[in-house]
PDB file of C-alpha atoms in Angstrom:
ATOM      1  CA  UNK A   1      13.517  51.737  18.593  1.00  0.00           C
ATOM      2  CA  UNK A   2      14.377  48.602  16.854  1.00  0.00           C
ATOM      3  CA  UNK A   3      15.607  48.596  12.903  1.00  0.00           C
ATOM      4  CA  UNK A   4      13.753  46.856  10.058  1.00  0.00           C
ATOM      5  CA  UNK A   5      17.062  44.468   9.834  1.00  0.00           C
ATOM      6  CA  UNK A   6      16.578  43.507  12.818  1.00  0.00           C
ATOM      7  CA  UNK A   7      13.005  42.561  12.845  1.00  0.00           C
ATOM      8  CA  UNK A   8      13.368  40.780   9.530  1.00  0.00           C
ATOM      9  CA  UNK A   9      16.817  38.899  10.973  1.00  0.00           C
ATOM     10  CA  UNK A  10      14.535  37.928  13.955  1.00  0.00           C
ATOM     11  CA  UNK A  11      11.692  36.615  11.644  1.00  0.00           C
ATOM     12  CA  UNK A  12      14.289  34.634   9.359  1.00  0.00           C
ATOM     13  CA  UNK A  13      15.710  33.383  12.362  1.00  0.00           C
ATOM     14  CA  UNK A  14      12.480  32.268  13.440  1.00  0.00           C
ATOM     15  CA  UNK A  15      10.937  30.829  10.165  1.00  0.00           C
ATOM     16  CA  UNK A  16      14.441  28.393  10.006  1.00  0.00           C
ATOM     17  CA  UNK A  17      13.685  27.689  13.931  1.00  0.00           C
ATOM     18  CA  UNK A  18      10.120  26.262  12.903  1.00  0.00           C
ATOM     19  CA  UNK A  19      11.362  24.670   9.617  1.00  0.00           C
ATOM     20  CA  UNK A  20      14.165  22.619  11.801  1.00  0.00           C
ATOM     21  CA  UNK A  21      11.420  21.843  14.377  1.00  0.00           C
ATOM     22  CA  UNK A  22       9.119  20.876  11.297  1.00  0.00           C
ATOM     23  CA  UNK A  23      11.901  18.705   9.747  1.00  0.00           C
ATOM     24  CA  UNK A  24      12.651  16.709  12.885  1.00  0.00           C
ATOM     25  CA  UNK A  25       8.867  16.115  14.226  1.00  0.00           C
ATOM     26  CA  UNK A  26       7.579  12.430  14.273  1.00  0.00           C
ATOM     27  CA  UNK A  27       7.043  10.457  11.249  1.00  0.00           C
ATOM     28  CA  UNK A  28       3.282  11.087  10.048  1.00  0.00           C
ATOM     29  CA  UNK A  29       1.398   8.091  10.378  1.00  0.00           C
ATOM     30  CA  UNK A  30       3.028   5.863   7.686  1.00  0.00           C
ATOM     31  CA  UNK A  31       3.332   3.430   9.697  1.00  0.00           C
ATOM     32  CA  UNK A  32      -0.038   2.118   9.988  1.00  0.00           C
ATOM     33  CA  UNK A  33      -2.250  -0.435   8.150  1.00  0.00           C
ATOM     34  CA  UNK A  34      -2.473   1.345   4.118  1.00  0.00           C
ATOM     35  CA  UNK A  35      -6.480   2.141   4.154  1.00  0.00           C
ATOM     36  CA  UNK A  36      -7.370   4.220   1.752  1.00  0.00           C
ATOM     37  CA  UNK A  37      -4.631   3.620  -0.569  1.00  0.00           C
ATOM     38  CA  UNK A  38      -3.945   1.152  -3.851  1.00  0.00           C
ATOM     39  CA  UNK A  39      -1.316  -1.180  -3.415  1.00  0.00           C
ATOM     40  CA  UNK A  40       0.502  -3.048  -6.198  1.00  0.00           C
ATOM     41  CA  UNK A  41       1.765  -6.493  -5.385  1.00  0.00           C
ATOM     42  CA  UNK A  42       5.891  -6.879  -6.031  1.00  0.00           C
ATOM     43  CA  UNK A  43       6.147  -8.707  -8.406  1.00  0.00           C
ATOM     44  CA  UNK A  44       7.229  -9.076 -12.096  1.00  0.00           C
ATOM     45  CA  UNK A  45       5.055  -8.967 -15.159  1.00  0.00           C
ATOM     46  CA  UNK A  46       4.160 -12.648 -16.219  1.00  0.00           C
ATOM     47  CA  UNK A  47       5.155 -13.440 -19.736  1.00  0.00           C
ATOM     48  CA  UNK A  48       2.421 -12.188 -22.175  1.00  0.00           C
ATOM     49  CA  UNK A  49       0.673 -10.232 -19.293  1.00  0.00           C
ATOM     50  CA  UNK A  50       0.549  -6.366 -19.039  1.00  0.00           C
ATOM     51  CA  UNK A  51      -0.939  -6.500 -15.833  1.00  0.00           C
ATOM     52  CA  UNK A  52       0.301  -6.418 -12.548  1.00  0.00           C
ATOM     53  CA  UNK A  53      -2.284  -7.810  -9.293  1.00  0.00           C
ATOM     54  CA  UNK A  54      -3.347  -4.563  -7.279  1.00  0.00           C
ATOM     55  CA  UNK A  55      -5.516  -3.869  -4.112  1.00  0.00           C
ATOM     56  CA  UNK A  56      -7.443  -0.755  -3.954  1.00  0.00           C
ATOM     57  CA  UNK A  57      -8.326  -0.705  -0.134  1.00  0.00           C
ATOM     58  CA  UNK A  58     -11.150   1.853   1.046  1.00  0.00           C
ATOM     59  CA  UNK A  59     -11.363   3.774   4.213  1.00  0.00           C
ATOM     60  CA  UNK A  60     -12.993   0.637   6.266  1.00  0.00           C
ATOM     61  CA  UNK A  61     -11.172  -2.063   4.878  1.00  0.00           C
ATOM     62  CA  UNK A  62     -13.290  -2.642   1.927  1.00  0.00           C
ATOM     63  CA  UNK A  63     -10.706  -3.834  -0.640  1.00  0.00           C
ATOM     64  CA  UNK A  64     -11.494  -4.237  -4.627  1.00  0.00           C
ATOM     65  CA  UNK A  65      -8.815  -6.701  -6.080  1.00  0.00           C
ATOM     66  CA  UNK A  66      -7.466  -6.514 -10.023  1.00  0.00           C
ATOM     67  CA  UNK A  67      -5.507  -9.693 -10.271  1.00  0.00           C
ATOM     68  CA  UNK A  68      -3.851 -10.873 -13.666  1.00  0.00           C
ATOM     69  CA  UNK A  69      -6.794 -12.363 -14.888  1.00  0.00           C
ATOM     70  CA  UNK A  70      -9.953 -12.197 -12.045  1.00  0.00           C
ATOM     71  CA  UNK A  71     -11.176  -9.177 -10.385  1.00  0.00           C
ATOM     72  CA  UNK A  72     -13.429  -9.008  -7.563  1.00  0.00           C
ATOM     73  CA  UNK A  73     -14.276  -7.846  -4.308  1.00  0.00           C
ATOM     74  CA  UNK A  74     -12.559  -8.439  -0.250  1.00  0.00           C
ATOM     75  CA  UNK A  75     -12.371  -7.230   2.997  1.00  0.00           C
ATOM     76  CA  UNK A  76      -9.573  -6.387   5.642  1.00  0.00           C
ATOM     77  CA  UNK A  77      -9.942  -6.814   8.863  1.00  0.00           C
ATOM     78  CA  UNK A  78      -6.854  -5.125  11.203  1.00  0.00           C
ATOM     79  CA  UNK A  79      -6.141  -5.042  14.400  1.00  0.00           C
ATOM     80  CA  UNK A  80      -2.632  -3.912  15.589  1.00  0.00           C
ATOM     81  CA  UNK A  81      -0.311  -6.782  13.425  1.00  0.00           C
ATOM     82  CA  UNK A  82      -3.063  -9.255  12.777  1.00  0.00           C
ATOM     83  CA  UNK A  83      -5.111  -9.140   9.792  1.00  0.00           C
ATOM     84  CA  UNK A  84      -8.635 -10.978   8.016  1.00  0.00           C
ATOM     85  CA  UNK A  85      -9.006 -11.345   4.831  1.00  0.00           C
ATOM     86  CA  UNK A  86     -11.800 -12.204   3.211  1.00  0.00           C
ATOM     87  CA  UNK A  87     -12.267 -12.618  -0.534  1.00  0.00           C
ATOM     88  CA  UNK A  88     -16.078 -11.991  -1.722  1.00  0.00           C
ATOM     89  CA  UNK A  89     -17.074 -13.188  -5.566  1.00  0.00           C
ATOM     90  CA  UNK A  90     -14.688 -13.004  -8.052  1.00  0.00           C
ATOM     91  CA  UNK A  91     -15.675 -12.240 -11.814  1.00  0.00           C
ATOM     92  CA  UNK A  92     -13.819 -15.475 -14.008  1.00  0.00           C
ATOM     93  CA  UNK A  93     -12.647 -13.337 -16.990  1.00  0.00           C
ATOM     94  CA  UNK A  94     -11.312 -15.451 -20.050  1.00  0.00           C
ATOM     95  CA  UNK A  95      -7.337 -16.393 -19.859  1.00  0.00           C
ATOM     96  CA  UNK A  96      -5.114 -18.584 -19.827  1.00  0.00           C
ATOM     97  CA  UNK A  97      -5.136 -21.608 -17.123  1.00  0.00           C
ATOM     98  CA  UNK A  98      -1.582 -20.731 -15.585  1.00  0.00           C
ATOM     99  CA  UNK A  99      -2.834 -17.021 -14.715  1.00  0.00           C
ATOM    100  CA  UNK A 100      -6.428 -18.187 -12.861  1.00  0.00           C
ATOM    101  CA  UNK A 101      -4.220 -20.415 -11.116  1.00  0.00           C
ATOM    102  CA  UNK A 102      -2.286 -17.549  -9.859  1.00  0.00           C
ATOM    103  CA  UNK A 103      -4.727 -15.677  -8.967  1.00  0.00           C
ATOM    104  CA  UNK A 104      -6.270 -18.731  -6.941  1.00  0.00           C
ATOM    105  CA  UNK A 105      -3.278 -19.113  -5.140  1.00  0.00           C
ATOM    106  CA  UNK A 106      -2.644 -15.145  -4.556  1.00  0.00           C
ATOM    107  CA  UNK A 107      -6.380 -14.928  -2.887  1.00  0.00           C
ATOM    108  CA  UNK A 108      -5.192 -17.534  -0.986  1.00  0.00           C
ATOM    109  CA  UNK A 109      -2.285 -16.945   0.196  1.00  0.00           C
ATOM    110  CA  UNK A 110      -3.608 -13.167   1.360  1.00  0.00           C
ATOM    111  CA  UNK A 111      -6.624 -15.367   3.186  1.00  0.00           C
ATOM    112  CA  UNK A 112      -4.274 -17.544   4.846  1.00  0.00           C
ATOM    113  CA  UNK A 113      -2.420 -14.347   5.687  1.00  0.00           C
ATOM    114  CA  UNK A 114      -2.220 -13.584   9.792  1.00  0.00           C
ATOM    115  CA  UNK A 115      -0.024 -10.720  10.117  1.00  0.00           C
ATOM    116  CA  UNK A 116       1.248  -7.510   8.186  1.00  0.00           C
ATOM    117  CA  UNK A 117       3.776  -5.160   8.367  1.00  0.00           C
ATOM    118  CA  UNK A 118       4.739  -2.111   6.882  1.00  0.00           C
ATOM    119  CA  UNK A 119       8.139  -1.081   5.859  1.00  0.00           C
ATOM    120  CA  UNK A 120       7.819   2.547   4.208  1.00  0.00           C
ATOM    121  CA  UNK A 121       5.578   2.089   1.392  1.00  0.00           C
ATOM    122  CA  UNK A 122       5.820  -1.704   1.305  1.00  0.00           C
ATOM    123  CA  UNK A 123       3.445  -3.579   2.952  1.00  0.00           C
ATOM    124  CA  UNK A 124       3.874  -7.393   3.999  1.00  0.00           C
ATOM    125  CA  UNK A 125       0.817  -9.844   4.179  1.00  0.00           C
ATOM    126  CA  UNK A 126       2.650 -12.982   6.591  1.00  0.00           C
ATOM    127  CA  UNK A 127       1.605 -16.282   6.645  1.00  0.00           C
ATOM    128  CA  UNK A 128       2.703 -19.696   5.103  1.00  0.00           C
ATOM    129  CA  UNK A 129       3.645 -17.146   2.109  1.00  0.00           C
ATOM    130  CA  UNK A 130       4.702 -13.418   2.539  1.00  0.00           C
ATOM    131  CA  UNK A 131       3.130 -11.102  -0.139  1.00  0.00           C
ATOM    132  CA  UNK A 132       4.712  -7.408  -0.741  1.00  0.00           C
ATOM    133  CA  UNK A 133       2.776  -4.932  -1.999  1.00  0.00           C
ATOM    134  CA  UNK A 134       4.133  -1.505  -2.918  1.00  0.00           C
ATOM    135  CA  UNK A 135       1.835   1.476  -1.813  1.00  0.00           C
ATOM    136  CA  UNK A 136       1.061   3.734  -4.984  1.00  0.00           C
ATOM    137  CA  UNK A 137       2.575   6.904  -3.946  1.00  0.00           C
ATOM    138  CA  UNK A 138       1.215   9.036  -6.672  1.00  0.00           C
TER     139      UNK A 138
END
């Protein structure tokens, strides 16, 4: 006849078997392209400027973009390391000339973007300039 210590030893033992196995098994997949997730470029507030540029990209690449002045509407394209974007209309909102230029030069440099690569939750948009975004992890 076997003891209740025993069995319960044997079912510790087991639980801290699976939660070793658990610990150890292969990254989840956080290392793929970010969809469904809002991203936060890496950057420093500009001077006078509360806002950061983010990407909020949808399940099938649909992206909506909240720059430091412009918002608007994109698309990703991804396959494997290469990546599309395309920019769609942006709403002009009143500011100063200095931040629409930024945000001119952040659409393109993301459209002139070929490549990406994720690091954790930093992702890298490579081309003539390399953007980081941090993923939002909350």
């Amino acid at each position: 006849m076997v003891s209740f210590a025993r069995m319960s030893r044997a079912g510790i033992a087991s639980l801290l078997l699976i939660a070793t196995a658990l610990s150890f098994s292969p990254a989840r997949a956080d290392d793929g392209f970010p969809f469904g997730t809002e991203m936060q470029l890496d950057v420093n507030r500009q001077p006078g400027s509360k806002r950061i540029p983010n990407l909020e990209i949808g399940d099938a690449g649909e992206v909506v973009l909240e720059l430091w002045c412009k918002g608007g509407k994109g698309q990703f394209s991804v396959a494997g390391n290469t990546v599309i974007f395309a920019a769609g209309a942006m709403e002009n909102r009143p500011c100063p000339p200095d931040r629409a230029q930024a945000d001119d030069e952040l659409i393109a440099a993301l459209t002139e973007a070929g490549t990406w690569k994720r690091q954790g939750d930093f992702v890298s948009f490579v081309g003539a300039k390399t953007l980081r975004f941090r993923i939002n992890t909350n």
